[in-house]
């Protein structure tokens, strides 16, 4: 009940901010278009695009949520809410639901642009591709919520993006296949959730088979997103020093 | 007479409260009571620990010692969360929502009736601005929007941190009348201010300095005790007396 009230409140805030909505919905698509013409070849684009269909929403959602929740902490609205009958998880799930809905729109637009205009061809199901990309966005959102607990200022929060997102992008198999990396890097890569997302996206591109590995990868992404949300709830305190 | 009758029940009871922030003891063994049906003013210079004390009463402050009992429960208890209205010093409303959207959200969190939104907009005199985005309001209007949230759901204890800062005299007068109306209906109000000329408007006064209470009395009794008709002078007399 309070979760839905919070979701409605956040979506109303977004509705008043047209520029942010436009950026969130269109940015991944614009970047994919740019990538398509940088490669200047449909085959090269088709190899990289599925992974980026997950990476772009992941990064954008991370930064948007970490700033929004930090702002909530800094403007005393959080302090006020903490005196009211609202659960900490209510608040975070409210955020998750609101930004999850935005992520669905963002990914749907980007996937449509990539599959129709940019000539992306995938073997697996489009629905599954969209599902994985939305899970990626949710993962970015949950990590952003969690990271915001460790930022004291918006300036710090912005810099968590390169600190937390970039290493995952470098090690997720986008630039070099994960099994070709040095052993130590491969291990780190195994420990980072985005790697599983890119593995899953690559698999959907290459085959229509839904096997155990794919299901496991999806569970890892969803599990990490949930864990980050719960950790985020644990960082919210009703009493502060 | 009404005040006398209501004053029987104690809304807030604080004893031996100590708060340490940043290695410094900012509230040093404070004890006082706030009766229902009255407006209690918490007066003192900026930085004397007023905000910290109010945060302890609403249960969001980590305390080092002492007890704070609110409406018969330890401060911060879950059962108190829809019985207290609290407004922080800086306006705690969403700047990118309209006044009405803010109130609708907080009302649904508090499970207050939807009709409460119009009532509190009216009470704080923001009828004409209800559908305006908060970030287009003046500082004083923002403060009143934040105050309106604290009035949702008819709370039994209303804690307001500097609610009249930056308001013109007419509005200030109106708000103090509102505070007394709310007290007459039985609520306990604990209102902080660093402006001594607001002290005369309170039923009871808590004078605070350097984390300690210098006085806990009615304005009239303070004037008599210090022999000065002016409360600012009375405060100074108390400060010199303890120095």
Short mmCIF file of C-alpha atoms in Angstrom, two decimals:
data_model
loop_
_atom_site.label_atom_id
_atom_site.label_comp_id
_atom_site.label_asym_id
_atom_site.label_seq_id
_atom_site.Cartn_x
_atom_site.Cartn_y
_atom_site.Cartn_z
CA UNK A 1 0.00 0.00 0.00
CA UNK A 2 2.74 2.43 1.03
CA UNK A 3 4.91 0.89 -1.67
CA UNK A 4 2.36 1.88 -4.32
CA UNK A 5 1.90 5.36 -2.82
CA UNK A 6 5.67 5.84 -3.05
CA UNK A 7 5.75 4.54 -6.63
CA UNK A 8 2.98 6.96 -7.58
CA UNK A 9 4.83 9.82 -5.86
CA UNK A 10 8.10 9.12 -7.73
CA UNK A 11 6.34 8.78 -11.09
CA UNK A 12 4.56 12.10 -10.42
CA UNK A 13 7.92 13.72 -9.69
CA UNK A 14 9.22 12.36 -13.01
CA UNK A 15 6.14 13.61 -14.83
CA UNK A 16 7.03 17.15 -13.78
CA UNK A 17 10.55 16.71 -15.19
CA UNK A 18 10.16 16.23 -18.94
CA UNK A 19 13.84 16.54 -19.71
CA UNK A 20 14.79 13.69 -17.37
CA UNK A 21 12.06 11.48 -18.80
CA UNK A 22 13.27 12.19 -22.33
CA UNK A 23 16.86 11.42 -21.36
CA UNK A 24 15.95 8.20 -19.59
CA UNK A 25 13.73 6.89 -22.38
CA UNK A 26 15.81 7.94 -25.37
CA UNK A 27 19.45 7.90 -24.27
CA UNK A 28 20.15 4.15 -24.68
CA UNK A 29 18.56 4.23 -28.15
CA UNK A 30 20.61 7.23 -29.23
CA UNK A 31 23.79 5.54 -28.00
CA UNK A 32 22.91 2.37 -29.91
CA UNK A 33 22.37 4.37 -33.10
CA UNK A 34 25.73 6.02 -32.55
CA UNK A 35 27.37 2.62 -32.03
CA UNK A 36 25.78 1.24 -35.22
CA UNK A 37 27.37 3.97 -37.34
CA UNK A 38 30.68 3.82 -35.50
CA UNK A 39 30.96 0.16 -36.49
CA UNK A 40 29.47 0.84 -39.93
CA UNK A 41 28.72 -2.87 -40.25
CA UNK A 42 25.58 -4.77 -39.25
CA UNK A 43 27.55 -7.86 -38.25
CA UNK A 44 29.96 -6.04 -35.94
CA UNK A 45 27.01 -4.12 -34.48
CA UNK A 46 25.05 -7.34 -33.93
CA UNK A 47 27.94 -8.77 -31.93
CA UNK A 48 28.22 -5.85 -29.49
CA UNK A 49 24.67 -4.47 -29.38
CA UNK A 50 22.92 -7.12 -27.25
CA UNK A 51 25.42 -6.67 -24.43
CA UNK A 52 25.08 -2.88 -24.62
CA UNK A 53 21.30 -3.20 -24.59
CA UNK A 54 21.87 -4.37 -21.03
CA UNK A 55 24.85 -2.19 -20.11
CA UNK A 56 23.38 1.21 -21.04
CA UNK A 57 20.18 0.89 -18.94
CA UNK A 58 22.30 -0.59 -16.12
CA UNK A 59 24.56 2.48 -16.02
CA UNK A 60 21.77 5.04 -16.51
CA UNK A 61 19.55 3.52 -13.81
CA UNK A 62 22.48 3.34 -11.41
CA UNK A 63 23.20 7.04 -11.67
CA UNK A 64 19.56 8.19 -11.68
CA UNK A 65 18.62 6.23 -8.57
CA UNK A 66 21.75 6.99 -6.60
CA UNK A 67 21.20 10.73 -7.10
CA UNK A 68 17.43 10.60 -6.44
CA UNK A 69 17.74 8.65 -3.20
CA UNK A 70 20.68 10.74 -2.03
CA UNK A 71 18.56 13.83 -2.62
CA UNK A 72 15.85 12.25 -0.47
CA UNK A 73 18.38 11.68 2.30
CA UNK A 74 19.75 15.23 2.07
CA UNK A 75 16.47 17.19 1.91
CA UNK A 76 15.08 15.88 5.22
CA UNK A 77 12.11 14.22 3.52
CA UNK A 78 13.68 10.89 4.51
CA UNK A 79 13.94 12.04 8.13
CA UNK A 80 10.28 13.00 8.02
CA UNK A 81 9.27 9.68 6.44
CA UNK A 82 11.21 7.81 9.11
CA UNK A 83 8.90 9.35 11.77
CA UNK A 84 5.89 8.06 9.82
CA UNK A 85 4.30 4.61 9.51
CA UNK A 86 6.22 3.56 6.39
CA UNK A 87 8.53 0.54 6.24
CA UNK A 88 12.07 0.98 4.95
CA UNK A 89 11.47 -1.76 2.41
CA UNK A 90 8.17 -0.07 1.44
CA UNK A 91 10.17 2.96 0.44
CA UNK A 92 12.85 1.06 -1.48
CA UNK A 93 10.34 -1.22 -3.21
CA UNK A 94 8.41 1.91 -4.14
CA UNK A 95 11.55 3.21 -5.82
CA UNK A 96 12.20 -0.19 -7.43
CA UNK A 97 8.72 -0.38 -8.88
CA UNK A 98 8.75 3.20 -10.23
CA UNK A 99 12.17 2.94 -11.84
CA UNK A 100 11.41 -0.63 -12.96
CA UNK A 101 8.46 0.73 -14.97
CA UNK A 102 10.70 3.40 -16.50
CA UNK A 103 13.26 0.69 -17.30
CA UNK A 104 10.65 -1.37 -19.17
CA UNK A 105 9.85 1.64 -21.38
CA UNK A 106 13.54 2.47 -21.83
CA UNK A 107 14.47 -1.07 -22.85
CA UNK A 108 11.41 -1.55 -25.04
CA UNK A 109 12.27 1.60 -27.02
CA UNK A 110 15.96 0.67 -27.33
CA UNK A 111 15.17 -2.92 -28.37
CA UNK A 112 12.64 -1.76 -30.96
CA UNK A 113 15.13 0.69 -32.47
CA UNK A 114 17.91 -1.92 -32.51
CA UNK A 115 15.80 -4.73 -33.96
CA UNK A 116 13.99 -2.73 -36.65
CA UNK A 117 16.04 0.26 -37.74
CA UNK A 118 19.57 -0.87 -36.84
CA UNK A 119 19.25 -4.41 -38.18
CA UNK A 120 20.07 -6.31 -34.99
CA UNK A 121 19.33 -10.00 -35.50
CA UNK A 122 18.92 -12.40 -32.63
CA UNK A 123 18.28 -16.16 -32.60
CA UNK A 124 16.43 -16.29 -29.27
CA UNK A 125 13.18 -14.65 -28.24
CA UNK A 126 12.80 -10.88 -28.19
CA UNK A 127 10.74 -11.11 -24.98
CA UNK A 128 13.62 -12.84 -23.25
CA UNK A 129 16.07 -10.20 -24.50
CA UNK A 130 13.85 -7.45 -23.11
CA UNK A 131 13.43 -9.34 -19.83
CA UNK A 132 17.19 -9.65 -19.33
CA UNK A 133 17.76 -5.99 -20.17
CA UNK A 134 15.04 -4.93 -17.71
CA UNK A 135 16.65 -7.11 -15.03
CA UNK A 136 19.95 -5.33 -15.78
CA UNK A 137 18.29 -1.96 -15.34
CA UNK A 138 16.79 -3.15 -12.04
CA UNK A 139 20.20 -4.38 -10.95
CA UNK A 140 21.71 -0.97 -11.73
CA UNK A 141 18.86 0.67 -9.84
CA UNK A 142 19.32 -1.53 -6.76
CA UNK A 143 23.08 -0.98 -6.72
CA UNK A 144 22.47 2.76 -7.08
CA UNK A 145 20.12 2.73 -4.07
CA UNK A 146 22.72 0.87 -2.06
CA UNK A 147 25.63 3.06 -3.18
CA UNK A 148 23.75 6.25 -2.28
CA UNK A 149 24.06 5.25 1.39
CA UNK A 150 27.81 5.78 1.17
CA UNK A 151 27.74 9.18 -0.50
CA UNK A 152 27.60 12.33 1.62
CA UNK A 153 27.18 14.69 -1.31
CA UNK A 154 25.83 14.52 -4.86
CA UNK A 155 29.38 15.15 -6.03
CA UNK A 156 30.49 11.88 -4.43
CA UNK A 157 27.41 10.03 -5.68
CA UNK A 158 28.16 10.97 -9.29
CA UNK A 159 31.65 9.51 -8.94
CA UNK A 160 30.34 6.18 -7.70
CA UNK A 161 29.17 5.62 -11.27
CA UNK A 162 32.68 5.20 -12.74
CA UNK A 163 33.81 3.47 -9.52
CA UNK A 164 31.12 0.79 -9.41
CA UNK A 165 29.78 0.59 -12.97
CA UNK A 166 32.93 0.92 -15.10
CA UNK A 167 34.92 -2.04 -13.67
CA UNK A 168 31.88 -4.24 -14.31
CA UNK A 169 31.64 -2.98 -17.88
CA UNK A 170 35.35 -3.61 -18.50
CA UNK A 171 35.24 -7.12 -17.06
CA UNK A 172 31.83 -8.30 -18.30
CA UNK A 173 33.15 -9.80 -21.54
CA UNK A 174 32.19 -6.90 -23.76
CA UNK A 175 35.75 -5.98 -24.75
CA UNK A 176 37.51 -9.32 -24.31
CA UNK A 177 35.71 -12.68 -23.90
CA UNK A 178 35.76 -13.60 -20.23
CA UNK A 179 37.48 -16.97 -20.71
CA UNK A 180 40.38 -15.27 -22.49
CA UNK A 181 41.15 -13.00 -19.55
CA UNK A 182 43.99 -13.62 -17.09
CA UNK A 183 42.86 -16.03 -14.37
CA UNK A 184 42.68 -13.42 -11.64
CA UNK A 185 40.59 -11.10 -13.82
CA UNK A 186 38.35 -14.00 -14.78
CA UNK A 187 37.71 -14.66 -11.09
CA UNK A 188 36.83 -11.03 -10.45
CA UNK A 189 34.62 -11.11 -13.51
CA UNK A 190 32.84 -14.17 -12.05
CA UNK A 191 32.10 -12.20 -8.90
CA UNK A 192 30.51 -9.23 -10.70
CA UNK A 193 26.78 -9.44 -11.48
CA UNK A 194 26.95 -7.61 -14.83
CA UNK A 195 29.04 -10.50 -16.26
CA UNK A 196 26.05 -12.83 -15.88
CA UNK A 197 23.82 -10.31 -17.59
CA UNK A 198 26.11 -10.03 -20.60
CA UNK A 199 26.51 -13.83 -20.76
CA UNK A 200 22.72 -14.17 -20.81
CA UNK A 201 22.27 -11.48 -23.47
CA UNK A 202 24.98 -13.05 -25.65
CA UNK A 203 23.34 -16.45 -25.35
CA UNK A 204 19.92 -15.10 -26.38
CA UNK A 205 21.57 -13.54 -29.41
CA UNK A 206 23.25 -16.76 -30.54
CA UNK A 207 20.68 -19.42 -29.78
CA UNK A 208 17.00 -19.89 -29.15
CA UNK A 209 17.67 -22.55 -26.54
CA UNK A 210 16.69 -21.81 -22.94
CA UNK A 211 19.03 -24.02 -20.92
CA UNK A 212 20.11 -24.34 -17.32
CA UNK A 213 22.96 -21.87 -17.73
CA UNK A 214 20.61 -19.16 -18.97
CA UNK A 215 18.17 -19.74 -16.12
CA UNK A 216 21.05 -19.70 -13.62
CA UNK A 217 22.35 -16.42 -15.06
CA UNK A 218 18.89 -14.84 -14.77
CA UNK A 219 18.60 -16.01 -11.17
CA UNK A 220 22.04 -14.57 -10.36
CA UNK A 221 21.05 -11.14 -11.75
CA UNK A 222 17.69 -11.12 -9.96
CA UNK A 223 19.30 -12.39 -6.75
CA UNK A 224 21.98 -9.68 -6.81
CA UNK A 225 19.34 -6.99 -7.43
CA UNK A 226 17.27 -8.28 -4.49
CA UNK A 227 20.33 -8.52 -2.24
CA UNK A 228 21.33 -4.94 -3.09
CA UNK A 229 17.79 -3.77 -2.26
CA UNK A 230 17.83 -5.54 1.10
CA UNK A 231 21.28 -4.15 1.88
CA UNK A 232 19.96 -0.72 0.86
CA UNK A 233 17.07 -1.11 3.33
CA UNK A 234 19.58 -2.06 6.03
CA UNK A 235 21.49 1.19 5.45
CA UNK A 236 18.37 3.28 6.12
CA UNK A 237 18.22 4.21 9.77
CA UNK A 238 15.25 5.61 11.66
CA UNK A 239 17.66 7.08 14.20
CA UNK A 240 20.74 8.95 13.03
CA UNK A 241 23.61 10.46 15.05
CA UNK B 1 -10.02 27.23 31.45
CA UNK B 2 -9.77 24.81 28.55
CA UNK B 3 -6.03 24.91 28.83
CA UNK B 4 -6.17 24.18 32.54
CA UNK B 5 -8.35 21.14 31.95
CA UNK B 6 -6.27 19.69 29.11
CA UNK B 7 -3.02 20.34 30.91
CA UNK B 8 -3.69 17.37 33.14
CA UNK B 9 -2.19 14.86 30.73
CA UNK B 10 1.49 14.86 29.89
CA UNK B 11 2.30 14.37 26.19
CA UNK B 12 6.09 14.37 26.43
CA UNK B 13 8.23 13.54 29.41
CA UNK B 14 12.01 13.89 29.12
CA UNK B 15 14.42 12.95 31.90
CA UNK B 16 18.20 13.13 32.06
CA UNK B 17 18.49 13.33 28.27
CA UNK B 18 22.00 13.44 26.94
CA UNK B 19 23.01 13.55 23.25
CA UNK B 20 26.53 13.43 21.90
CA UNK B 21 27.18 14.62 18.34
CA UNK B 22 30.59 14.71 16.74
CA UNK B 23 32.29 13.95 20.08
CA UNK B 24 30.62 16.92 21.79
CA UNK B 25 27.79 16.69 24.31
CA UNK B 26 25.16 18.93 22.70
CA UNK B 27 22.27 18.07 25.06
CA UNK B 28 23.47 17.82 28.65
CA UNK B 29 21.07 16.17 31.06
CA UNK B 30 17.81 17.86 30.10
CA UNK B 31 14.52 17.15 31.88
CA UNK B 32 11.10 18.65 31.15
CA UNK B 33 7.46 17.85 30.40
CA UNK B 34 5.14 19.01 27.64
CA UNK B 35 1.47 19.05 28.72
CA UNK B 36 -1.32 18.31 26.25
CA UNK B 37 -3.50 21.23 25.23
CA UNK B 38 -0.72 23.80 25.42
CA UNK B 39 1.83 25.47 23.19
CA UNK B 40 5.29 24.96 24.65
CA UNK B 41 8.04 27.12 23.20
CA UNK B 42 11.63 25.93 23.02
CA UNK B 43 13.65 29.14 22.89
CA UNK B 44 17.34 29.70 22.70
CA UNK B 45 20.14 30.94 20.48
CA UNK B 46 21.10 29.22 17.26
CA UNK B 47 23.27 26.16 17.94
CA UNK B 48 22.15 25.62 21.55
CA UNK B 49 20.77 22.12 20.83
CA UNK B 50 17.10 22.85 20.08
CA UNK B 51 16.94 20.81 16.88
CA UNK B 52 18.75 17.87 18.48
CA UNK B 53 16.32 17.94 21.40
CA UNK B 54 13.31 17.96 19.05
CA UNK B 55 14.83 15.11 17.02
CA UNK B 56 15.14 13.09 20.23
CA UNK B 57 11.45 13.72 21.01
CA UNK B 58 10.28 12.50 17.58
CA UNK B 59 12.63 9.51 17.87
CA UNK B 60 15.09 10.06 15.01
CA UNK B 61 18.07 11.04 17.15
CA UNK B 62 20.57 8.55 18.56
CA UNK B 63 20.75 9.46 22.26
CA UNK B 64 23.57 8.81 24.73
CA UNK B 65 21.43 8.59 27.85
CA UNK B 66 18.19 9.44 29.62
CA UNK B 67 14.58 8.69 28.78
CA UNK B 68 12.12 10.30 26.40
CA UNK B 69 8.50 9.19 26.79
CA UNK B 70 5.94 10.33 24.23
CA UNK B 71 2.19 9.72 24.75
CA UNK B 72 3.10 6.97 27.18
CA UNK B 73 5.56 5.15 24.90
CA UNK B 74 9.33 5.38 24.48
CA UNK B 75 10.11 7.98 21.77
CA UNK B 76 10.47 6.40 18.34
CA UNK B 77 8.05 3.51 19.07
CA UNK B 78 6.21 2.20 16.02
CA UNK B 79 2.81 2.93 17.65
CA UNK B 80 3.66 6.64 17.73
CA UNK B 81 4.30 7.00 14.01
CA UNK B 82 0.79 8.18 13.09
CA UNK B 83 0.26 10.17 16.31
CA UNK B 84 3.08 12.72 15.91
CA UNK B 85 3.35 15.55 13.41
CA UNK B 86 6.91 16.75 12.81
CA UNK B 87 8.27 19.51 10.64
CA UNK B 88 12.04 19.88 10.26
CA UNK B 89 13.83 23.20 10.17
CA UNK B 90 14.58 23.06 6.44
CA UNK B 91 11.35 22.38 4.54
CA UNK B 92 10.95 18.60 4.20
CA UNK B 93 8.72 18.45 1.15
CA UNK B 94 9.49 17.39 -2.41
CA UNK B 95 10.46 20.45 -4.43
CA UNK B 96 9.44 18.81 -7.72
CA UNK B 97 5.86 18.12 -6.63
CA UNK B 98 2.97 20.54 -6.13
CA UNK B 99 1.84 21.34 -2.59
CA UNK B 100 -1.25 19.17 -3.07
CA UNK B 101 0.76 16.22 -4.50
CA UNK B 102 3.11 16.36 -1.52
CA UNK B 103 0.22 16.36 0.92
CA UNK B 104 -1.57 13.55 -0.91
CA UNK B 105 1.54 11.36 -0.64
CA UNK B 106 2.16 11.99 3.06
CA UNK B 107 -1.58 11.63 3.79
CA UNK B 108 -1.60 8.19 2.19
CA UNK B 109 1.50 7.17 4.17
CA UNK B 110 -0.25 8.32 7.37
CA UNK B 111 -3.57 6.72 6.29
CA UNK B 112 -5.17 10.12 6.89
CA UNK B 113 -8.48 10.82 5.12
CA UNK B 114 -8.17 12.43 1.68
CA UNK B 115 -10.20 15.41 2.92
CA UNK B 116 -7.30 16.27 5.24
CA UNK B 117 -5.35 17.64 2.28
CA UNK B 118 -7.77 20.52 1.71
CA UNK B 119 -8.12 21.16 5.44
CA UNK B 120 -4.38 21.62 6.07
CA UNK B 121 -3.86 23.66 2.88
CA UNK B 122 -6.49 25.99 4.26
CA UNK B 123 -5.03 26.03 7.77
CA UNK B 124 -1.58 27.17 6.61
CA UNK B 125 -3.07 29.65 4.13
CA UNK B 126 -1.77 28.07 0.92
CA UNK B 127 -5.11 27.74 -0.88
CA UNK B 128 -3.94 29.90 -3.77
CA UNK B 129 -0.68 27.96 -4.14
CA UNK B 130 -1.97 24.41 -3.66
CA UNK B 131 -1.37 23.40 -7.27
CA UNK B 132 1.95 25.15 -7.63
CA UNK B 133 5.24 23.25 -7.68
CA UNK B 134 7.07 23.66 -4.37
CA UNK B 135 10.24 24.87 -6.13
CA UNK B 136 8.30 27.86 -7.48
CA UNK B 137 7.19 28.94 -3.98
CA UNK B 138 8.86 31.56 -1.80
CA UNK B 139 10.88 30.44 1.21
CA UNK B 140 8.06 31.25 3.61
CA UNK B 141 5.50 29.41 1.48
CA UNK B 142 7.75 26.35 1.35
CA UNK B 143 8.00 26.40 5.12
CA UNK B 144 4.22 26.51 5.38
CA UNK B 145 3.88 23.61 2.92
CA UNK B 146 6.20 21.63 5.17
CA UNK B 147 4.20 22.68 8.22
CA UNK B 148 0.98 21.53 6.52
CA UNK B 149 2.35 17.97 6.33
CA UNK B 150 2.81 17.97 10.13
CA UNK B 151 -0.91 18.75 10.57
CA UNK B 152 -2.18 15.79 8.51
CA UNK B 153 -4.15 13.14 10.38
CA UNK B 154 -4.80 15.23 13.50
CA UNK B 155 -1.67 14.30 15.47
CA UNK B 156 -1.76 14.40 19.29
CA UNK B 157 1.76 15.83 19.46
CA UNK B 158 3.00 18.41 16.95
CA UNK B 159 6.73 19.17 16.95
CA UNK B 160 7.74 22.17 14.85
CA UNK B 161 11.33 23.28 14.36
CA UNK B 162 11.44 27.03 13.67
CA UNK B 163 8.12 27.12 11.78
CA UNK B 164 7.88 30.91 11.57
CA UNK B 165 11.35 31.74 10.21
CA UNK B 166 11.19 34.16 7.30
CA UNK B 167 7.50 34.95 7.63
CA UNK B 168 6.01 38.42 7.66
CA UNK B 169 4.34 39.60 10.89
CA UNK B 170 0.80 39.04 9.62
CA UNK B 171 1.47 35.42 8.66
CA UNK B 172 3.32 34.83 11.91
CA UNK B 173 0.33 36.09 13.84
CA UNK B 174 -1.96 33.77 11.85
CA UNK B 175 0.24 30.75 12.48
CA UNK B 176 0.46 31.39 16.21
CA UNK B 177 -3.33 31.64 16.28
CA UNK B 178 -3.46 28.32 14.46
CA UNK B 179 -1.07 26.74 16.99
CA UNK B 180 -3.34 27.86 19.85
CA UNK B 181 -6.43 26.54 18.02
CA UNK B 182 -4.73 23.17 17.70
CA UNK B 183 -3.82 23.23 21.39
CA UNK B 184 -7.39 24.15 22.34
CA UNK B 185 -8.52 21.06 20.47
CA UNK B 186 -6.27 19.03 22.79
CA UNK B 187 -2.97 18.64 20.92
CA UNK B 188 0.39 19.26 22.55
CA UNK B 189 2.63 21.58 20.57
CA UNK B 190 6.37 21.88 20.99
CA UNK B 191 7.61 24.78 18.87
CA UNK B 192 11.20 25.99 18.64
CA UNK B 193 12.33 29.50 17.81
CA UNK B 194 15.47 31.57 18.19
CA UNK B 195 13.47 34.79 18.15
CA UNK B 196 12.71 35.89 21.70
CA UNK B 197 9.70 38.03 20.76
CA UNK B 198 7.83 34.80 19.95
CA UNK B 199 8.28 33.63 23.54
CA UNK B 200 5.37 35.73 24.76
CA UNK B 201 3.02 33.78 22.49
CA UNK B 202 3.67 30.46 24.24
CA UNK B 203 1.76 28.99 27.18
CA UNK B 204 4.98 27.56 28.58
CA UNK B 205 8.62 28.28 27.86
CA UNK B 206 11.73 26.15 27.82
CA UNK B 207 14.79 28.37 27.64
CA UNK B 208 17.82 26.55 26.37
CA UNK B 209 21.49 27.50 26.22
CA UNK B 210 24.58 25.38 25.51
CA UNK B 211 22.65 22.10 25.74
CA UNK B 212 21.04 22.87 29.10
CA UNK B 213 17.65 24.22 30.15
CA UNK B 214 17.86 27.56 31.93
CA UNK B 215 14.16 27.76 32.64
CA UNK B 216 10.92 25.81 32.34
CA UNK B 217 8.04 28.09 33.23
CA UNK B 218 5.19 30.29 31.99
CA UNK B 219 6.15 33.63 30.40
CA UNK B 220 4.42 35.46 33.26
CA UNK B 221 6.31 33.57 35.97
CA UNK B 222 9.60 34.21 34.16
CA UNK B 223 8.93 37.94 34.06
CA UNK B 224 8.12 37.95 37.74
CA UNK B 225 11.09 35.81 38.73
CA UNK B 226 13.61 37.97 36.87
CA UNK B 227 11.81 41.22 37.53
CA UNK B 228 12.01 42.27 33.89
CA UNK B 229 8.88 42.90 31.79
CA UNK B 230 10.72 41.98 28.60
CA UNK B 231 11.38 38.26 27.96
CA UNK B 232 14.62 38.95 26.12
CA UNK B 233 15.88 40.79 29.21
CA UNK B 234 14.59 37.94 31.38
CA UNK B 235 16.61 35.48 29.30
CA UNK B 236 19.74 37.61 29.68
CA UNK B 237 19.19 37.85 33.43
CA UNK B 238 18.99 34.05 33.62
CA UNK B 239 22.15 33.66 31.55
CA UNK B 240 24.07 36.06 33.80
CA UNK B 241 22.67 34.37 36.89
CA UNK B 242 24.09 30.99 35.88
CA UNK B 243 27.36 32.36 34.52
#
